[in-house]
Structure formats: C-alpha cells, structure tokens
Coordinates of C-alpha atoms in Angstrom, one line a residue:
Chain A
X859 CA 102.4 147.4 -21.9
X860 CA 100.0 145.1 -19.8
X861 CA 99.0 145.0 -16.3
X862 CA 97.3 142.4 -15.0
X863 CA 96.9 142.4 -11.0
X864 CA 95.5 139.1 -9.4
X865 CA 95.4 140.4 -6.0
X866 CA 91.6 139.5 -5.7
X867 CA 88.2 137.7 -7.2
X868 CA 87.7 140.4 -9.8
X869 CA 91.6 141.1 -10.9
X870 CA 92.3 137.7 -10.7
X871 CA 89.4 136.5 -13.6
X872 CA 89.7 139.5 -15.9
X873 CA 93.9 138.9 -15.7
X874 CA 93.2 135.3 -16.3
X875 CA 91.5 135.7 -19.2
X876 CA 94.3 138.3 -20.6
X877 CA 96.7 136.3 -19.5
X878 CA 95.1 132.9 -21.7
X879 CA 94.3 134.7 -24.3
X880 CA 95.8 138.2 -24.8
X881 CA 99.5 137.7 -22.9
X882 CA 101.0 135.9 -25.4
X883 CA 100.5 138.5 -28.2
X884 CA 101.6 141.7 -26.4
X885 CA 105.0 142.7 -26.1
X886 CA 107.0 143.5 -23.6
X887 CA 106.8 145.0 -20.5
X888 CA 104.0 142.4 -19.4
X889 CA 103.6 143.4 -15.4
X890 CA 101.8 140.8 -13.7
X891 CA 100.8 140.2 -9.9
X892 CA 103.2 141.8 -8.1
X893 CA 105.5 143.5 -10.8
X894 CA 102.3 145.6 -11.4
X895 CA 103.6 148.6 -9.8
X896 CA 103.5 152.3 -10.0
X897 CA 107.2 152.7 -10.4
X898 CA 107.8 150.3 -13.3
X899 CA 104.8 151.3 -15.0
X900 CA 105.2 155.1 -15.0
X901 CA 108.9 154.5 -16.4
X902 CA 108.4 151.8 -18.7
X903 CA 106.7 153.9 -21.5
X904 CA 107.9 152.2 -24.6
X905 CA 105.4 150.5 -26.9
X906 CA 102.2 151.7 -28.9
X907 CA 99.2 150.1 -26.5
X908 CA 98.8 150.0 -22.9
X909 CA 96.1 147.3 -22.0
X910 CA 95.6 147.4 -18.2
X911 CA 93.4 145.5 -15.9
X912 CA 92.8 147.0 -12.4
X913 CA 90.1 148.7 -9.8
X914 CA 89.2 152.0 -11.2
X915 CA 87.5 155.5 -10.2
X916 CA 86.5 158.0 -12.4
X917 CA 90.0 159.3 -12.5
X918 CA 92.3 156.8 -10.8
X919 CA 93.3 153.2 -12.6
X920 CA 95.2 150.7 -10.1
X921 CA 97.5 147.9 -10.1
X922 CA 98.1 145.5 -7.9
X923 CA 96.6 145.4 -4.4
X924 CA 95.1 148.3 -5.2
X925 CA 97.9 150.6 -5.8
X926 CA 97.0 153.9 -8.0
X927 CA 99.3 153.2 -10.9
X928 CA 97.9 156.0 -13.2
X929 CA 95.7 159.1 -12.2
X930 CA 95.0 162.3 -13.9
X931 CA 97.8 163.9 -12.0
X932 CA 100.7 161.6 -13.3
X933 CA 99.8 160.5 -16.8
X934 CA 103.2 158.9 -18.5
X935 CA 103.7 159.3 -22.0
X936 CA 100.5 158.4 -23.7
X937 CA 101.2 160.1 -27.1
X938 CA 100.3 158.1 -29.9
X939 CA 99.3 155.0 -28.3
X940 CA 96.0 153.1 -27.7
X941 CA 94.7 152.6 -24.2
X942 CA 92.3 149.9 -23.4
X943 CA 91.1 150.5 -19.2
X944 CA 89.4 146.6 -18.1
X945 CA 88.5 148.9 -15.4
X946 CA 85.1 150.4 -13.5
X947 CA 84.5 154.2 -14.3
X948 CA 87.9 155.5 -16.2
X949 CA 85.6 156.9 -18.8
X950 CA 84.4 159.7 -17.0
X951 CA 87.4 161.9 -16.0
X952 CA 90.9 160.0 -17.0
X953 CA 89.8 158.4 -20.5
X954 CA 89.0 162.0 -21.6
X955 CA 92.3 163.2 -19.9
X956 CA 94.3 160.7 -21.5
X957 CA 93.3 161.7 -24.7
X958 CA 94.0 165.1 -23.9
X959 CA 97.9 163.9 -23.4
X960 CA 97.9 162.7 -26.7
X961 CA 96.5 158.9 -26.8
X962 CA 95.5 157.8 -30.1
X963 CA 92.3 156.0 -28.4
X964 CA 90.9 155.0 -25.0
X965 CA 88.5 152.5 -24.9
X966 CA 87.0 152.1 -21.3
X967 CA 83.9 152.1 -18.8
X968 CA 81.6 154.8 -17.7
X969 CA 80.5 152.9 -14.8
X970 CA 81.6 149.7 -13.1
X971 CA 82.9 146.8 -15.2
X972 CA 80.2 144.1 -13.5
X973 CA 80.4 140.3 -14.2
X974 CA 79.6 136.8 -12.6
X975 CA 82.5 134.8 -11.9
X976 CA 82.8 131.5 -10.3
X977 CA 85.0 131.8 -7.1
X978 CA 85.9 127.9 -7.3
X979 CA 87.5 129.0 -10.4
X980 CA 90.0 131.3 -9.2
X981 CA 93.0 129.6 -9.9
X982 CA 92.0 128.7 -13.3
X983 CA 89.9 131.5 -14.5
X984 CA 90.2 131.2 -18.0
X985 CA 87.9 128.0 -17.6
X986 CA 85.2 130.2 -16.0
X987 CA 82.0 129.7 -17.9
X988 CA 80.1 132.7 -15.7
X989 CA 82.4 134.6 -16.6
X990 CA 83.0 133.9 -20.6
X991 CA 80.2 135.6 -21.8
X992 CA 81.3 139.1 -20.3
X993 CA 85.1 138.3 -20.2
X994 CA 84.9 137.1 -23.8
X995 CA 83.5 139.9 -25.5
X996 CA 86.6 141.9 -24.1
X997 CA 89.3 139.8 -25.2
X998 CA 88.1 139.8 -28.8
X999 CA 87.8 143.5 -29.0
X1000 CA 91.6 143.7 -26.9
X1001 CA 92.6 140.8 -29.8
X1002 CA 91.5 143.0 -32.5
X1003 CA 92.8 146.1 -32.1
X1004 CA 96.4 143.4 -31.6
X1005 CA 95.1 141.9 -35.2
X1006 CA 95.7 145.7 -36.7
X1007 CA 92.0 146.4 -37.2
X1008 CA 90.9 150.4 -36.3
X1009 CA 89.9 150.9 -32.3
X1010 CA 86.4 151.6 -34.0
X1011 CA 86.0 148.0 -35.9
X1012 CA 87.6 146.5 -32.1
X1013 CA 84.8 148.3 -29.9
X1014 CA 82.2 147.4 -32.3
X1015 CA 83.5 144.0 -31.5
X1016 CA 82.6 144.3 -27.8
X1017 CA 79.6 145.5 -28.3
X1018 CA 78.7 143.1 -31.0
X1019 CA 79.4 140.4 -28.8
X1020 CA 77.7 141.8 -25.8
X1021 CA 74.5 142.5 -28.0
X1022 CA 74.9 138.4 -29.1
X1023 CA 75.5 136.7 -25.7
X1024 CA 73.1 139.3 -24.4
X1025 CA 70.4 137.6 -26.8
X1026 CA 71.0 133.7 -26.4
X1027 CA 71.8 134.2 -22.7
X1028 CA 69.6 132.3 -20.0
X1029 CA 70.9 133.6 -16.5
X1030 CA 68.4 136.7 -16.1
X1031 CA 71.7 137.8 -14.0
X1032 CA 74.4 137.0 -16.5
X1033 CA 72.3 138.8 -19.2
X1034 CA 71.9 142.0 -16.7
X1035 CA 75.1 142.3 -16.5
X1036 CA 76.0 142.0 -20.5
X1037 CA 73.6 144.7 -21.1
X1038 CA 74.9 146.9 -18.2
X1039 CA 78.6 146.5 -19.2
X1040 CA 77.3 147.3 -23.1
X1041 CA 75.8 150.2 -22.3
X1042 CA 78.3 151.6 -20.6
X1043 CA 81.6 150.7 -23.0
X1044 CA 83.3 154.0 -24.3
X1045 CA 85.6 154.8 -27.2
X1046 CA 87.1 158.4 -27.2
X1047 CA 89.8 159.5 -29.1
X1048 CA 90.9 158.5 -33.2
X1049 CA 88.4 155.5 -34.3
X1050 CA 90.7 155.4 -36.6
X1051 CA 93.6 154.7 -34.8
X1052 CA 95.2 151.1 -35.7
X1053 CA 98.2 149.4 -34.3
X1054 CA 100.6 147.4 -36.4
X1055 CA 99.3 143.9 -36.4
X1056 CA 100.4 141.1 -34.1
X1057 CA 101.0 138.1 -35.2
X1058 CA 98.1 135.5 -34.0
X1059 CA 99.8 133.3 -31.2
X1060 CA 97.6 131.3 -29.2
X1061 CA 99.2 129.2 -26.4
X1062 CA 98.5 125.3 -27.0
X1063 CA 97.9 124.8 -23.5
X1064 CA 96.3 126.9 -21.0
X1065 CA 98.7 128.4 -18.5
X1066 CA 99.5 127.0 -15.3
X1067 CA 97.0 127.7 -12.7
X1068 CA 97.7 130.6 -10.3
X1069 CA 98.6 130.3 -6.8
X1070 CA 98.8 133.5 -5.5
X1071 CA 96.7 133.4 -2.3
X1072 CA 93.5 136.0 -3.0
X1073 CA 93.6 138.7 -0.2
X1074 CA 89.9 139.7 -0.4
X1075 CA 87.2 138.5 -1.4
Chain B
X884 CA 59.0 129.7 -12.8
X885 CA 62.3 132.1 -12.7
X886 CA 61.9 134.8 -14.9
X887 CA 58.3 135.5 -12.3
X888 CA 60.7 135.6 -9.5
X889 CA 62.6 137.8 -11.5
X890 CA 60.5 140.7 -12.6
X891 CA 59.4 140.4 -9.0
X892 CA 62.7 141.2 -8.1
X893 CA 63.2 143.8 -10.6
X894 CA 59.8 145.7 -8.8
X895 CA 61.1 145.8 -5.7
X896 CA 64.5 147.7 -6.8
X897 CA 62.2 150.2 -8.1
X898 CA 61.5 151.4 -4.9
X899 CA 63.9 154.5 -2.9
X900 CA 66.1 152.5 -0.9
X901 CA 64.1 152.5 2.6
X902 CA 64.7 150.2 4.9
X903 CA 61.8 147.9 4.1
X904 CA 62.6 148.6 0.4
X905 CA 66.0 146.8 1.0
X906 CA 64.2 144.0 3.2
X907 CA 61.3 143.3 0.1
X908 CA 64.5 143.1 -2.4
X909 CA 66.6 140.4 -0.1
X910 CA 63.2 138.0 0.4
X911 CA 62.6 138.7 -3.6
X912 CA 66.7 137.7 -4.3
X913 CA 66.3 134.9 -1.9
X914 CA 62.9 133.9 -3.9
X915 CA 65.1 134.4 -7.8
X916 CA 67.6 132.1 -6.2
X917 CA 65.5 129.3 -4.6
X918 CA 63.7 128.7 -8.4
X919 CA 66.9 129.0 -10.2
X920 CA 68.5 126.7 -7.8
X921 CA 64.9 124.4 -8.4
X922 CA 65.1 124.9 -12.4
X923 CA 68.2 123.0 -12.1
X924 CA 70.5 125.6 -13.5
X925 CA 74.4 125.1 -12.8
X926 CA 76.0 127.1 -10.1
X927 CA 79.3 126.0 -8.6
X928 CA 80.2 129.1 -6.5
X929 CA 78.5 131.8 -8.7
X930 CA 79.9 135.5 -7.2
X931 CA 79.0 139.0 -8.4
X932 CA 82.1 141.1 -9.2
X933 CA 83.2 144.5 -10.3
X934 CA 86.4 146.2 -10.8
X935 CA 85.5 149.7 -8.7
X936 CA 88.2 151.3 -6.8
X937 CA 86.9 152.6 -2.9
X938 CA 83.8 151.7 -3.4
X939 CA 81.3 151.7 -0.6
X940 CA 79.9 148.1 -1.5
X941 CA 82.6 144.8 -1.6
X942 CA 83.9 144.6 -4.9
X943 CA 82.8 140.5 -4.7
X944 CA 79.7 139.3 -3.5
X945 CA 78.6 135.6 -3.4
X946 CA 75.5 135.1 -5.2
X947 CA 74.0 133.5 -1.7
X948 CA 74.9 136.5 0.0
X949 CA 73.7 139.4 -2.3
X950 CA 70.0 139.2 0.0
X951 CA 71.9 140.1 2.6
X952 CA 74.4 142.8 0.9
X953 CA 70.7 144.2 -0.1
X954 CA 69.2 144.8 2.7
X955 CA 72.4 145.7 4.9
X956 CA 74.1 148.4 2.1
X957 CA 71.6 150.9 0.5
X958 CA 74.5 151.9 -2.1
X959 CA 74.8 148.3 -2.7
X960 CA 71.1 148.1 -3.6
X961 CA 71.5 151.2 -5.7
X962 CA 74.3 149.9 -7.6
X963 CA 71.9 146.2 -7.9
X964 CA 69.3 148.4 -9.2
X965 CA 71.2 150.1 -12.0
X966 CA 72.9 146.5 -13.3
X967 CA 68.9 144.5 -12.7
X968 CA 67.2 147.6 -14.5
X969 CA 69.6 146.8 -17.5
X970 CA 68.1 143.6 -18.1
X971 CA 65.8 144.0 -20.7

C-alpha cells in the first residue's frame, strides 16, 4: 500500500519523490492524489508494507487534502506488516499504537518532518535539488526495506545519510533541517522485521510532470 | 560573511518569544538572507515546509517571508527555534 497526496507544497514533493523513485517498486493498491482516501485505504488491507505520505499529528496520519485516513481509533489491519509514516509527529501516540495492533515495524517522526523545497519545482519535484538532500535520505531507507534488508539496516540508512549530507552540506538552513529531521526519526517495533525483496525497477524516464493545481501554499 | 549572520540569528531564537524577541529574529533572518543572496548561493523559489497536520504555523513558508512569519507567529518562532538550534 502507498499513499501519496499532492494536494499542497509539502505532499506534493515528498509524493514526487515516492512516486520517481519508490512507485514503481510497490505493489498494488498505489492511491495517489485524489484516490487517497479514507474509504479505499481502510478496506484495502492486503499486502505486507504500508508506505504513506501525508500531514500528521501525534495520533492522526492524513491523505489527501487533508483527510484523516488512519487515527488511533480506526487502525486497519496492521498485523504483520511494516509501516513507514513520511509524516510530522506519528511517533509519539499512533507509531506506538500501531505496533500495539500488531505491525512488524513503524518507522516515523517524533516531531515535524521539515525540509526546503523549491516551489518553482512543484510540478516536477523529483528534480528538486533543495529538497534531495532531506527527500533522498528517505527514499533509500523506503528502497531498502523494498530490497528485503531488516527495518533496522533501512533506518540506519536514513540516518546514515542524514549524518553524510548533514556534513558536506553548505546551506546553514538545509543542514538545520537534516539534523532536525535525524534527530527526530523513530523505529519501533521488530528491527528485525524484513519484507520479501522487490525486484529493483527504476523508471528510465522521470514521470510526467503533475498538474494538479496546488490548493495551499 | 553568512555563517556571522547566522549564529547571529541563531542568538536571537534563544530568547522567550516576546514581541521584540520576534522583531530581533525577522531583522537577523532578513540579515542571513541578504549575505546568502550576496555570497551568490542559488535560490530559485527556496520555501520552508513541513508535513504537520493543524498546525498553528502554515505548513509552507517562502524563504523571503519567514522574517515576517517570525515576528507575526510566536509558535512559528518556536518551531524556527527548535529546527535553527539543530544546526550544529
């Protein structure tokens, strides 16, 4: 399962990146922009990994335009699977409550998920160079838990990463916002969860830009 | 010339959010960005984002207006603060 909501700036670059660089990996259901809703994601529950992008509170994940797709009180069946939140905050009340319903592994954010993005870019996110160095870090650690390695080898991934763009980076901003992100990354749950491993498809070309209008900025 | 403007900036979000905390943070933004923008360093339309959910700052905030954002929101500042302090 993946849910990438462009409805805005933020949703609209994390998604982008997914949707370069993750999307053609994952399996089916893939809800994107509008199909990211409540309903279809609350039923669809087949699959071992639910990888969502979204606004987030400390116990609320959303969709698109903002709708409240998963919260503490209406958790689907998790059992089993690996849950990866691009999302501010999940870490604090639903992470933990996931893995009481019986996810595998949650890997999320205590606090918000900040980056620089460039808003000329928002059609074509994936080119976004502001963005890479934060947006990067999670599709490699999102890539390897797809690549069959444990949710403990993907997180040290991201962090990794963070730690290494953190160091050569020259943006006092940029770098802020590596370290912030870092610090606040969480894995709960089984490091030693795995999924079974994807095969490594990477599309030749990047995808078509998106022209979805944005609704706020 | 922009890492001074910098740790000034990272002084001034020291301070409790006062009004005139909030004011000293927007001039020393302002400041970061004019020698940044003088350094010659690449910015196309460069825009701080997060993924929070009812937040009670805007969830996207041009670089050019974050001054502003400063010295208008005190929870903005407080949320600046915690991301600047992380800087190293």
């Amino acid at each position: 399962m993946l849910t990438l909501p462009i409805h805005d700036l933020p949703t609209r670059n994390a998604s982008g990146f997914l949707l370069r660089y993750v999307l053609p990996r994952s399996l089916p259901p893939q809800l994107v922009g509008p199909t990211d809703r409540k309903f279809l994601f609350s039923t669809l529950t087949i699959g071992d990994i639910i990888i969502g992008v979204g606004h987030g509170a400390p116990s609320v994940f959303c969709g698109h335009n903002d709708q409240v797709i998963l919260d503490v009180y209406s958790i689907p069946d998790v059992r089993g699977k690996v849950v990866i939140l691009i999302s501010c905050e999940t870490a604090q009340v639903l992470g933990p409550e996931l893995i009481k319903a019986g996810a595998a592994s949650y890997l999320g954010f205590q606090k918000d998920l900040t980056w620089i993005v460039d808003a000329d870019l928002a059609s074509t996110p994936w080119g976004d160079n502001l963005a890479a160095p934060v947006m990067m870090p999670i599709v490699d650690c999102v890539n390897g838990v797809l690549d069959g390695k444990t949710t403990e080898e993907a997180f040290a991934i991201l962090i990794d990463q963070f730690s290494r763009n953190s160091e050569v980076e020259e943006d006092e901003l940029i770098r802020a916002c590596l370290n912030f992100n870092k610090k606040n990354a969480l894995l709960l749950g089984n490091p030693e969860a795995r999924l079974r491993a994807r095969p490594k498809i990477q599309l030749p070309l990047p995808p078509p830009p998106i022209i979805a209008p944005i609704f706020k900025i | 010339m922009p890492n001074q403007a910098w740790e000034k900036l990272k002084e001034a979000l020291k301070k409790p959010p006062t009004t005139e905390a909030r004011k000293e943070a927007a001039e020393a933004f302002k400041e970061y960005e004019r020698t940044k923008k003088a350094a010659g360093r690449p910015s196309s339309r460069p825009t701080l984002v997060s993924l929070g959910y009812k937040k009670p700052y805007p969830t996207a905030v041009p670089l050019e207006k974050i001054a502003d954002e400063l010295q208008r929101n005190p929870a903005f500042f407080e949320h600046f603060r915690e991301v600047v302090e992380e800087e190293g």
